[in-house]
Short mmCIF file of C-alpha atoms in Angstrom, two decimals:
data_model
loop_
_atom_site.label_atom_id
_atom_site.label_comp_id
_atom_site.label_asym_id
_atom_site.label_seq_id
_atom_site.Cartn_x
_atom_site.Cartn_y
_atom_site.Cartn_z
CA MET A 1 20.76 20.72 31.36
CA LYS A 2 19.15 21.56 27.68
CA SER A 3 15.75 20.59 26.56
CA GLN A 4 14.86 19.22 23.03
CA ASN A 5 11.76 18.68 21.07
CA ILE A 6 10.46 15.48 19.91
CA PHE A 7 9.61 17.01 16.49
CA THR A 8 12.72 17.90 15.94
CA GLY A 9 15.47 16.79 13.26
CA ILE A 10 13.38 14.65 10.94
CA PRO A 11 14.94 14.10 7.80
CA GLN A 12 13.11 15.49 4.50
CA ASN A 13 13.93 12.48 3.03
CA LEU A 14 12.60 8.90 5.08
CA ASP A 15 13.80 5.95 2.64
CA GLN A 16 13.56 3.70 5.80
CA GLU A 17 11.86 4.12 9.43
CA LEU A 18 14.56 6.00 11.67
CA PHE A 19 15.12 5.03 15.12
CA GLU A 20 16.29 7.29 17.99
CA PHE A 21 17.38 6.30 21.37
CA LEU A 22 16.29 9.34 23.67
CA ALA A 23 16.70 7.55 27.24
CA GLY A 24 17.13 4.18 28.89
CA ASN A 25 19.14 1.63 30.70
CA ASP A 26 19.24 -1.89 31.69
CA LYS A 27 15.77 -2.22 32.20
CA VAL A 28 13.74 0.53 30.28
CA VAL A 29 14.43 2.02 26.70
CA ILE A 30 12.56 5.32 25.40
CA GLU A 31 12.85 5.71 21.86
CA LYS A 32 11.49 7.93 18.83
CA ILE A 33 10.39 6.10 15.55
CA ILE A 34 9.75 8.30 12.55
CA SER A 35 7.80 6.27 9.77
CA LYS A 36 6.56 7.31 5.99
CA GLY A 37 4.88 4.20 4.21
CA GLN A 38 7.66 2.08 6.01
CA LYS A 39 5.68 -1.18 7.51
CA SER A 40 6.88 -4.62 8.56
CA PRO A 41 8.03 -7.27 6.25
CA GLU A 42 4.98 -9.44 4.66
CA SER A 43 6.39 -12.72 6.42
CA GLY A 44 7.63 -12.67 10.41
CA TRP A 45 6.74 -10.97 12.90
CA TYR A 46 8.14 -9.06 15.91
CA ASP A 47 8.63 -11.22 18.71
CA GLN A 48 10.27 -8.90 21.24
CA GLU A 49 11.48 -10.39 24.91
CA LYS A 50 10.30 -6.76 26.68
CA ASN A 51 6.73 -5.25 26.77
CA GLU A 52 6.46 -2.24 24.30
CA TRP A 53 4.12 0.84 25.08
CA VAL A 54 3.65 2.92 22.08
CA ILE A 55 2.10 6.29 21.23
CA VAL A 56 1.53 7.84 18.01
CA LEU A 57 2.29 11.40 18.22
CA ARG A 58 1.93 12.62 14.96
CA GLY A 59 0.34 10.78 11.52
CA LYS A 60 -1.64 7.21 11.34
CA ALA A 61 -0.53 3.58 11.71
CA VAL A 62 -1.97 0.21 11.64
CA LEU A 63 -0.84 -2.24 13.47
CA SER A 64 -1.40 -6.38 13.34
CA PHE A 65 -1.45 -8.86 15.78
CA GLU A 66 -1.26 -12.57 14.88
CA ASP A 67 -4.66 -13.87 14.76
CA GLU A 68 -6.53 -10.92 15.76
CA THR A 69 -8.06 -8.05 14.29
CA PRO A 70 -5.62 -4.82 12.94
CA VAL A 71 -5.43 -1.77 15.69
CA HIS A 72 -5.44 1.36 13.95
CA LEU A 73 -4.05 4.21 16.11
CA ASN A 74 -4.47 7.86 15.24
CA GLU A 75 -2.51 10.80 16.85
CA GLY A 76 -2.82 10.49 20.51
CA ASP A 77 -3.67 6.35 20.61
CA PHE A 78 -1.47 4.06 22.64
CA ILE A 79 -1.44 0.30 23.35
CA ASN A 80 0.79 -1.60 25.57
CA ILE A 81 2.50 -5.05 23.55
CA PRO A 82 3.14 -7.29 25.70
CA ALA A 83 6.36 -9.21 25.68
CA HIS A 84 6.01 -12.19 23.03
CA LYS A 85 2.85 -10.59 21.48
CA LYS A 86 3.96 -11.48 17.80
CA HIS A 87 2.50 -7.93 15.97
CA LYS A 88 4.31 -5.65 12.89
CA VAL A 89 3.05 -2.51 11.40
CA SER A 90 0.83 -2.89 8.49
CA TRP A 91 0.60 0.62 7.27
CA THR A 92 1.97 4.01 8.25
CA GLU A 93 0.85 6.79 6.18
CA PRO A 94 2.62 7.56 2.72
CA ASP A 95 2.67 11.06 2.26
CA ASN A 96 3.11 12.35 6.17
CA GLU A 97 5.38 11.16 8.80
CA THR A 98 4.01 8.67 11.45
CA ILE A 99 6.25 9.96 14.80
CA TRP A 100 5.94 7.44 17.39
CA LEU A 101 7.02 7.41 21.44
CA ALA A 102 8.08 3.82 22.52
CA VAL A 103 9.21 2.78 25.98
CA HIS A 104 10.53 -0.81 25.79
CA TYR A 105 10.02 -1.89 29.39
#
């Protein structure tokens, strides 16, 4: 077995968000997400079939939820988003990578 580092393999040019599958099965998926200024489209919401637990490992972000106050996330902050809780990414740092660890369960 070989260890890996969550902070390696970050591309210099991030024209779009990067989603990297790290581990999982038919019940749980763990992925690394890297954002650099990306956000969700203005119209529409994520409406996921599974719960999502997400932590910001590096950087900053803002999540918006339908009819609720935005949630600001800094390094080390995490949130559990229930299935079908409509949400979107409203902001990520434009000059630095925001590295997320997401667990879909």
